Amino acid sequence: MSRTNHRIPLVAGNWKMNLDHVEAIHLLQALALRLRTTDTTKVEVSVHPPFTDLRSVEGIIGADELPITLGAQHCSHLESGAFTGEVSVGMLRRLSVKMVLVGHSERRELYGMTDEVVAQTAGAVLSGGLIAVVCVGETAEQRDAGETNEVLTRQVTAALAGVPKGAEASVLFAYEPIWAIGTGVAATEVDAQVACAHIRSVISSERSASVADVMRILYGGSAKPDNAGDLVAQEDVDGLLVGGASLDAESFSAMIDAVAACYGSPAGNGK
Ligand code: PEP
């Protein structure tokens, strides 16, 4: 399957709490080797290592001029102060981090990150000049109760409250159904499309059709090399947020290649 589009797809690797900085270097080098044969004009790639790896990963991306965007997994919505264990946007920016995941379901579920703090964090990321990838998605219970759209509407609307008008170009959403994360059971491409289209419709009514039209919406949750192409072939799925499969250079690069292959013409030539 192929598609053309004005939205450049993103394949983002969320390493979570895996890989120390030495292991991170090994993975990055293995990935860099494989990316040599990838058409990186058709797909953007980001990695989101643990905080302790950022400096090492940044050094390699910079020295080898790798076509990889450096991302973080989380940050504080506050600038500085007595917040033990937290990391600010400014600290990330000093390490050349360009992109931050905001409101991943593990932050929401395990660390009590509310919709309000998600919005404040998105706002902090944007005012620090970085890109925010806001994660949204329903639990299995909410899905079974038919509440998926309601949950997505609430989470997207709440997150947009932290996004100043005019700053939307630095925001992406990632639809990550919680029941699909790390379970091996991905959403079907049809379900992913329906949810991503719903997210786009919420953005459209909260902001405008033109804002919604250019904003990238990713799918995440047990994405693998064998479903990557089918997922991004969907009209409203503009890339993937990948957990487990991003820890293996071969799997992750196969997914990047599948996404690049799906985009038949260089970004910008479509539509
Ligand atoms: C994630 O946690 O963002 C994720 C998509 O994980 P996995 O790919 O392992 O399901």
PDB file of N, CA and C and ligand atoms in Angstrom, residues 14 16 104 106 176 180-182 220-223 241-244, ligand 1:
ATOM      1  N   ASN A  14      10.497   5.099  21.624  1.00  0.00           N
ATOM      2  CA  ASN A  14      10.442   5.380  23.063  1.00  0.00           C
ATOM      3  C   ASN A  14      11.150   4.246  23.798  1.00  0.00           C
ATOM      4  N   LYS A  16      11.888   4.034  26.880  1.00  0.00           N
ATOM      5  CA  LYS A  16      11.410   3.877  28.269  1.00  0.00           C
ATOM      6  C   LYS A  16      12.602   3.731  29.227  1.00  0.00           C
ATOM      7  N   HIS A 104       2.562  10.526  28.345  1.00  0.00           N
ATOM      8  CA  HIS A 104       2.508   9.096  28.007  1.00  0.00           C
ATOM      9  C   HIS A 104       1.620   8.395  29.031  1.00  0.00           C
ATOM     10  N   GLU A 106       1.957   5.818  30.659  1.00  0.00           N
ATOM     11  CA  GLU A 106       2.657   5.345  31.867  1.00  0.00           C
ATOM     12  C   GLU A 106       2.872   6.491  32.852  1.00  0.00           C
ATOM     13  N   GLU A 176      -2.448   6.307  21.517  1.00  0.00           N
ATOM     14  CA  GLU A 176      -1.870   5.098  22.097  1.00  0.00           C
ATOM     15  C   GLU A 176      -2.900   4.413  22.993  1.00  0.00           C
ATOM     16  N   ALA A 180      -3.156  -1.655  24.122  1.00  0.00           N
ATOM     17  CA  ALA A 180      -2.254  -2.142  23.063  1.00  0.00           C
ATOM     18  C   ALA A 180      -0.785  -1.952  23.422  1.00  0.00           C
ATOM     19  N   ILE A 181      -0.523  -1.162  24.459  1.00  0.00           N
ATOM     20  CA  ILE A 181       0.880  -0.840  24.775  1.00  0.00           C
ATOM     21  C   ILE A 181       1.565  -2.016  25.465  1.00  0.00           C
ATOM     22  N   GLY A 182       2.593  -2.521  24.813  1.00  0.00           N
ATOM     23  CA  GLY A 182       3.404  -3.593  25.390  1.00  0.00           C
ATOM     24  C   GLY A 182       2.689  -4.929  25.505  1.00  0.00           C
ATOM     25  N   GLY A 220       0.484   4.441  18.347  1.00  0.00           N
ATOM     26  CA  GLY A 220       1.431   3.667  19.156  1.00  0.00           C
ATOM     27  C   GLY A 220       0.719   2.574  19.915  1.00  0.00           C
ATOM     28  N   GLY A 221       1.398   1.428  20.052  1.00  0.00           N
ATOM     29  CA  GLY A 221       0.820   0.294  20.786  1.00  0.00           C
ATOM     30  C   GLY A 221       1.074  -0.982  20.020  1.00  0.00           C
ATOM     31  N   SER A 222       2.170  -1.686  20.415  1.00  0.00           N
ATOM     32  CA  SER A 222       2.534  -2.955  19.772  1.00  0.00           C
ATOM     33  C   SER A 222       2.706  -2.838  18.257  1.00  0.00           C
ATOM     34  N   ALA A 223       3.192  -1.675  17.816  1.00  0.00           N
ATOM     35  CA  ALA A 223       3.548  -1.566  16.397  1.00  0.00           C
ATOM     36  C   ALA A 223       4.825  -2.372  16.164  1.00  0.00           C
ATOM     37  N   LEU A 241       4.575   5.662  17.138  1.00  0.00           N
ATOM     38  CA  LEU A 241       5.349   5.758  18.373  1.00  0.00           C
ATOM     39  C   LEU A 241       5.590   4.318  18.798  1.00  0.00           C
ATOM     40  N   VAL A 242       6.862   3.974  18.901  1.00  0.00           N
ATOM     41  CA  VAL A 242       7.239   2.564  19.055  1.00  0.00           C
ATOM     42  C   VAL A 242       7.969   2.355  20.372  1.00  0.00           C
ATOM     43  N   GLY A 243       7.495   1.424  21.187  1.00  0.00           N
ATOM     44  CA  GLY A 243       8.188   1.100  22.431  1.00  0.00           C
ATOM     45  C   GLY A 243       9.131  -0.064  22.223  1.00  0.00           C
ATOM     46  N   GLY A 244       8.673  -1.256  22.562  1.00  0.00           N
ATOM     47  CA  GLY A 244       9.508  -2.461  22.546  1.00  0.00           C
ATOM     48  C   GLY A 244      10.319  -2.656  21.270  1.00  0.00           C
TER      49      GLY A 244
HETATM   50  C1  PEP B   1       4.705   3.043  24.007  1.00  0.00           C
HETATM   51  O1  PEP B   1       4.786   2.785  25.191  1.00  0.00           O
HETATM   52  O2  PEP B   1       4.745   4.221  23.626  1.00  0.00           O
HETATM   53  C2  PEP B   1       4.547   1.945  23.063  1.00  0.00           C
HETATM   54  C3  PEP B   1       4.006   2.199  21.916  1.00  0.00           C
HETATM   55  O3  PEP B   1       4.987   0.714  23.476  1.00  0.00           O
HETATM   56  P1  PEP B   1       4.954  -0.670  22.638  1.00  0.00           P
HETATM   57  O4  PEP B   1       5.355  -0.348  21.219  1.00  0.00           O
HETATM   58  O5  PEP B   1       5.957  -1.547  23.325  1.00  0.00           O
HETATM   59  O6  PEP B   1       3.564  -1.179  22.703  1.00  0.00           O
END
